[in-house]
C-alpha positions as YAML, in Angstrom:
chain: A
units: angstrom
residues:
- id: 1
  name: MET
  ca: [4.03, 18.09, 9.15]
- id: 2
  name: SER
  ca: [3.25, 21.86, 8.86]
- id: 3
  name: LEU
  ca: [0.42, 23.35, 11.21]
- id: 4
  name: SER
  ca: [-1.29, 26.65, 11.36]
- id: 5
  name: PHE
  ca: [-2.37, 28.09, 14.81]
- id: 6
  name: GLY
  ca: [-4.17, 31.38, 15.10]
- id: 7
  name: GLY
  ca: [-2.07, 33.92, 13.27]
- id: 8
  name: ILE
  ca: [0.95, 31.60, 13.22]
- id: 9
  name: HIS
  ca: [1.37, 29.86, 10.07]
- id: 10
  name: ASN
  ca: [3.54, 26.88, 8.94]
- id: 11
  name: ILE
  ca: [4.74, 25.57, 12.40]
- id: 12
  name: GLU
  ca: [6.98, 22.66, 11.53]
- id: 13
  name: VAL
  ca: [6.16, 19.62, 13.70]
- id: 14
  name: PRO
  ca: [8.14, 16.40, 13.55]
- id: 15
  name: GLN
  ca: [6.24, 13.38, 12.40]
- id: 16
  name: SER
  ca: [7.18, 11.44, 15.59]
- id: 17
  name: VAL
  ca: [5.54, 14.13, 17.91]
- id: 18
  name: LEU
  ca: [1.77, 13.32, 17.55]
- id: 19
  name: ALA
  ca: [0.90, 13.99, 21.23]
- id: 20
  name: GLN
  ca: [1.78, 16.07, 24.15]
- id: 21
  name: LYS
  ca: [0.90, 15.28, 27.67]
- id: 22
  name: PHE
  ca: [-0.65, 17.71, 29.98]
- id: 23
  name: ASN
  ca: [-1.94, 17.44, 33.58]
- id: 24
  name: ILE
  ca: [-5.49, 18.74, 33.59]
- id: 25
  name: GLU
  ca: [-7.69, 19.69, 36.51]
- id: 26
  name: VAL
  ca: [-11.55, 19.74, 36.04]
- id: 27
  name: ASN
  ca: [-13.86, 20.34, 39.12]
- id: 28
  name: GLY
  ca: [-11.20, 20.17, 41.57]
- id: 29
  name: VAL
  ca: [-10.02, 16.70, 40.38]
- id: 30
  name: LEU
  ca: [-6.45, 16.38, 38.88]
- id: 31
  name: ALA
  ca: [-6.09, 14.07, 35.82]
- id: 32
  name: PHE
  ca: [-2.48, 13.51, 35.19]
- id: 33
  name: ASN
  ca: [-0.86, 12.96, 31.86]
- id: 34
  name: GLN
  ca: [-3.74, 13.67, 29.46]
- id: 35
  name: ALA
  ca: [-2.69, 13.57, 25.95]
- id: 36
  name: THR
  ca: [-3.56, 16.36, 23.46]
- id: 37
  name: ASN
  ca: [-3.38, 15.00, 19.98]
- id: 38
  name: LEU
  ca: [-2.00, 17.47, 17.57]
- id: 39
  name: GLU
  ca: [-3.65, 15.59, 14.56]
- id: 40
  name: THR
  ca: [-6.93, 16.18, 16.14]
- id: 41
  name: GLU
  ca: [-6.14, 19.85, 16.59]
- id: 42
  name: ALA
  ca: [-5.01, 20.07, 13.01]
- id: 43
  name: LEU
  ca: [-8.14, 18.42, 11.71]
- id: 44
  name: LYS
  ca: [-10.23, 20.81, 13.74]
- id: 45
  name: ILE
  ca: [-8.35, 23.84, 12.29]
- id: 46
  name: LYS
  ca: [-8.78, 22.49, 8.67]
- id: 47
  name: ALA
  ca: [-12.43, 22.07, 9.29]
- id: 48
  name: GLN
  ca: [-12.76, 25.70, 10.63]
- id: 49
  name: LYS
  ca: [-10.99, 26.95, 7.42]
- id: 50
  name: ALA
  ca: [-13.48, 24.84, 5.25]
- id: 51
  name: GLU
  ca: [-16.37, 26.32, 7.25]
- id: 52
  name: ALA
  ca: [-15.24, 29.75, 6.66]
- id: 53
  name: ILE
  ca: [-14.90, 29.34, 2.99]
- id: 54
  name: ASP
  ca: [-18.33, 27.67, 2.73]
- id: 55
  name: ALA
  ca: [-19.99, 30.27, 4.89]
- id: 56
  name: TYR
  ca: [-18.60, 33.09, 2.68]
- id: 57
  name: PHE
  ca: [-19.85, 31.30, -0.44]
- id: 58
  name: ALA
  ca: [-23.24, 30.58, 1.38]
- id: 59
  name: GLU
  ca: [-23.86, 34.11, 2.57]
- id: 60
  name: ARG
  ca: [-23.55, 35.40, -1.05]
- id: 61
  name: ASP
  ca: [-25.41, 32.43, -2.62]
- id: 62
  name: MET
  ca: [-22.39, 31.18, -4.53]
- id: 63
  name: PRO
  ca: [-22.38, 27.71, -6.29]
- id: 64
  name: LEU
  ca: [-19.04, 26.84, -4.77]
- id: 65
  name: GLU
  ca: [-20.57, 26.46, -1.38]
- id: 66
  name: GLY
  ca: [-19.47, 22.96, -0.04]
- id: 67
  name: MET
  ca: [-16.18, 22.92, -1.80]
- id: 68
  name: GLY
  ca: [-14.27, 24.48, 1.14]
- id: 69
  name: MET
  ca: [-12.82, 21.22, 2.51]
- id: 70
  name: LYS
  ca: [-11.48, 20.28, -1.09]
- id: 71
  name: MET
  ca: [-9.85, 23.71, -1.39]
- id: 72
  name: VAL
  ca: [-8.25, 23.52, 2.15]
- id: 73
  name: GLU
  ca: [-6.99, 19.87, 1.47]
- id: 74
  name: GLU
  ca: [-5.45, 20.63, -1.79]
- id: 75
  name: ALA
  ca: [-3.93, 23.92, -0.59]
- id: 76
  name: GLU
  ca: [-2.41, 22.43, 2.44]
- id: 77
  name: ASN
  ca: [-1.14, 19.32, 0.40]
- id: 78
  name: ASN
  ca: [0.67, 21.82, -1.90]
- id: 79
  name: GLU
  ca: [1.71, 24.31, 0.97]
- id: 80
  name: ILE
  ca: [-0.36, 27.11, -0.58]
- id: 81
  name: ASP
  ca: [-2.32, 29.82, 1.28]
- id: 82
  name: TRP
  ca: [-5.87, 28.26, 1.98]
- id: 83
  name: ARG
  ca: [-7.53, 31.33, 0.88]
- id: 84
  name: LEU
  ca: [-6.00, 31.54, -2.51]
- id: 85
  name: LEU
  ca: [-8.20, 29.38, -4.55]
- id: 86
  name: PRO
  ca: [-11.55, 30.70, -3.12]
- id: 87
  name: ALA
  ca: [-10.16, 34.36, -3.76]
- id: 88
  name: ILE
  ca: [-9.46, 33.41, -7.33]
- id: 89
  name: ALA
  ca: [-12.88, 31.86, -7.71]
- id: 90
  name: VAL
  ca: [-14.51, 35.02, -6.36]
- id: 91
  name: ARG
  ca: [-12.55, 37.13, -8.53]
- id: 92
  name: GLU
  ca: [-12.88, 35.21, -11.76]
- id: 93
  name: SER
  ca: [-16.56, 33.82, -11.61]
- id: 94
  name: THR
  ca: [-18.24, 35.36, -8.38]
- id: 95
  name: GLY
  ca: [-17.79, 32.15, -6.72]
- id: 96
  name: GLY
  ca: [-18.94, 30.14, -9.67]
- id: 97
  name: LYS
  ca: [-22.07, 32.40, -10.33]
- id: 98
  name: ASN
  ca: [-20.53, 33.46, -13.83]
- id: 99
  name: ASP
  ca: [-18.64, 30.25, -14.49]
- id: 100
  name: CYS
  ca: [-17.05, 29.84, -17.93]
- id: 101
  name: ASN
  ca: [-19.70, 29.47, -20.65]
- id: 102
  name: LYS
  ca: [-17.42, 27.80, -23.14]
- id: 103
  name: VAL
  ca: [-16.33, 24.84, -20.92]
- id: 104
  name: LYS
  ca: [-17.73, 23.04, -17.88]
- id: 105
  name: ASN
  ca: [-16.49, 23.13, -14.21]
- id: 106
  name: ASN
  ca: [-14.18, 26.13, -14.54]
- id: 107
  name: PRO
  ca: [-15.01, 28.73, -11.94]
- id: 108
  name: PHE
  ca: [-11.35, 29.85, -11.74]
- id: 109
  name: GLY
  ca: [-11.09, 31.15, -15.32]
- id: 110
  name: TRP
  ca: [-8.23, 28.86, -15.92]
- id: 111
  name: GLY
  ca: [-6.66, 28.88, -19.30]
- id: 112
  name: SER
  ca: [-8.70, 31.96, -20.38]
- id: 113
  name: CYS
  ca: [-12.01, 29.60, -19.98]
- id: 114
  name: LYS
  ca: [-10.61, 27.29, -22.51]
- id: 115
  name: ILE
  ca: [-9.96, 24.47, -20.02]
- id: 116
  name: GLY
  ca: [-12.88, 22.47, -18.79]
- id: 117
  name: PHE
  ca: [-12.94, 19.93, -15.96]
- id: 118
  name: ASP
  ca: [-14.92, 16.68, -15.39]
- id: 119
  name: SER
  ca: [-15.86, 18.03, -11.85]
- id: 120
  name: LEU
  ca: [-15.32, 20.87, -9.66]
- id: 121
  name: ASP
  ca: [-12.99, 18.52, -7.53]
- id: 122
  name: LYS
  ca: [-10.92, 18.02, -10.73]
- id: 123
  name: ALA
  ca: [-10.98, 21.70, -11.39]
- id: 124
  name: ILE
  ca: [-9.59, 22.52, -7.76]
- id: 125
  name: GLU
  ca: [-6.77, 19.96, -8.48]
- id: 126
  name: GLY
  ca: [-5.99, 21.13, -12.05]
- id: 127
  name: ALA
  ca: [-5.68, 24.75, -10.98]
- id: 128
  name: ILE
  ca: [-3.52, 24.06, -7.99]
- id: 129
  name: ASP
  ca: [-1.22, 21.82, -10.07]
- id: 130
  name: ASP
  ca: [-0.99, 24.57, -12.91]
- id: 131
  name: PHE
  ca: [-0.18, 27.19, -10.14]
- id: 132
  name: CYS
  ca: [2.52, 24.93, -8.63]
- id: 133
  name: GLN
  ca: [3.87, 24.36, -12.06]
- id: 134
  name: ALA
  ca: [3.95, 27.98, -12.78]
- id: 135
  name: CYS
  ca: [5.71, 28.64, -9.47]
- id: 136
  name: GLU
  ca: [8.35, 25.80, -10.09]
- id: 137
  name: ASN
  ca: [9.21, 27.28, -13.40]
- id: 138
  name: GLN
  ca: [9.94, 30.63, -11.68]
- id: 139
  name: ASP
  ca: [12.26, 28.80, -9.07]
- id: 140
  name: LYS
  ca: [9.50, 29.00, -6.46]
- id: 141
  name: GLN
  ca: [8.15, 25.99, -4.82]
- id: 142
  name: CYS
  ca: [4.49, 24.98, -3.70]
- id: 143
  name: LYS
  ca: [5.56, 21.80, -1.86]
...
């Protein structure tokens, strides 16, 4: 499992290590061996990334607001920087404001606006899949 903490990215954590125990003192009372679940922390970080994407889109009244979590999940599943797809969407269609006219659901300008998708979820999945295939063709890997 790969996690990101603050400015440190891709920290490898063995799957068998899901919790670490700490002694915690609150209001003068010592509570021994309280577990801190790394999966819970990873979910919080994922939510913060998604909120950052959605807040950026919302502040600029961009139609892709609400797609942050999908972008983060697909990026993490494919070991791609979570900011890549939102950046492409902003560059290519101003976050969906100027979506491709020729086809539906393509805020990324994928395939020179000749490729349409059934939904925005499918567009995110398709764009990342194509990106990973391009990387693999150049002897680079996404996952």
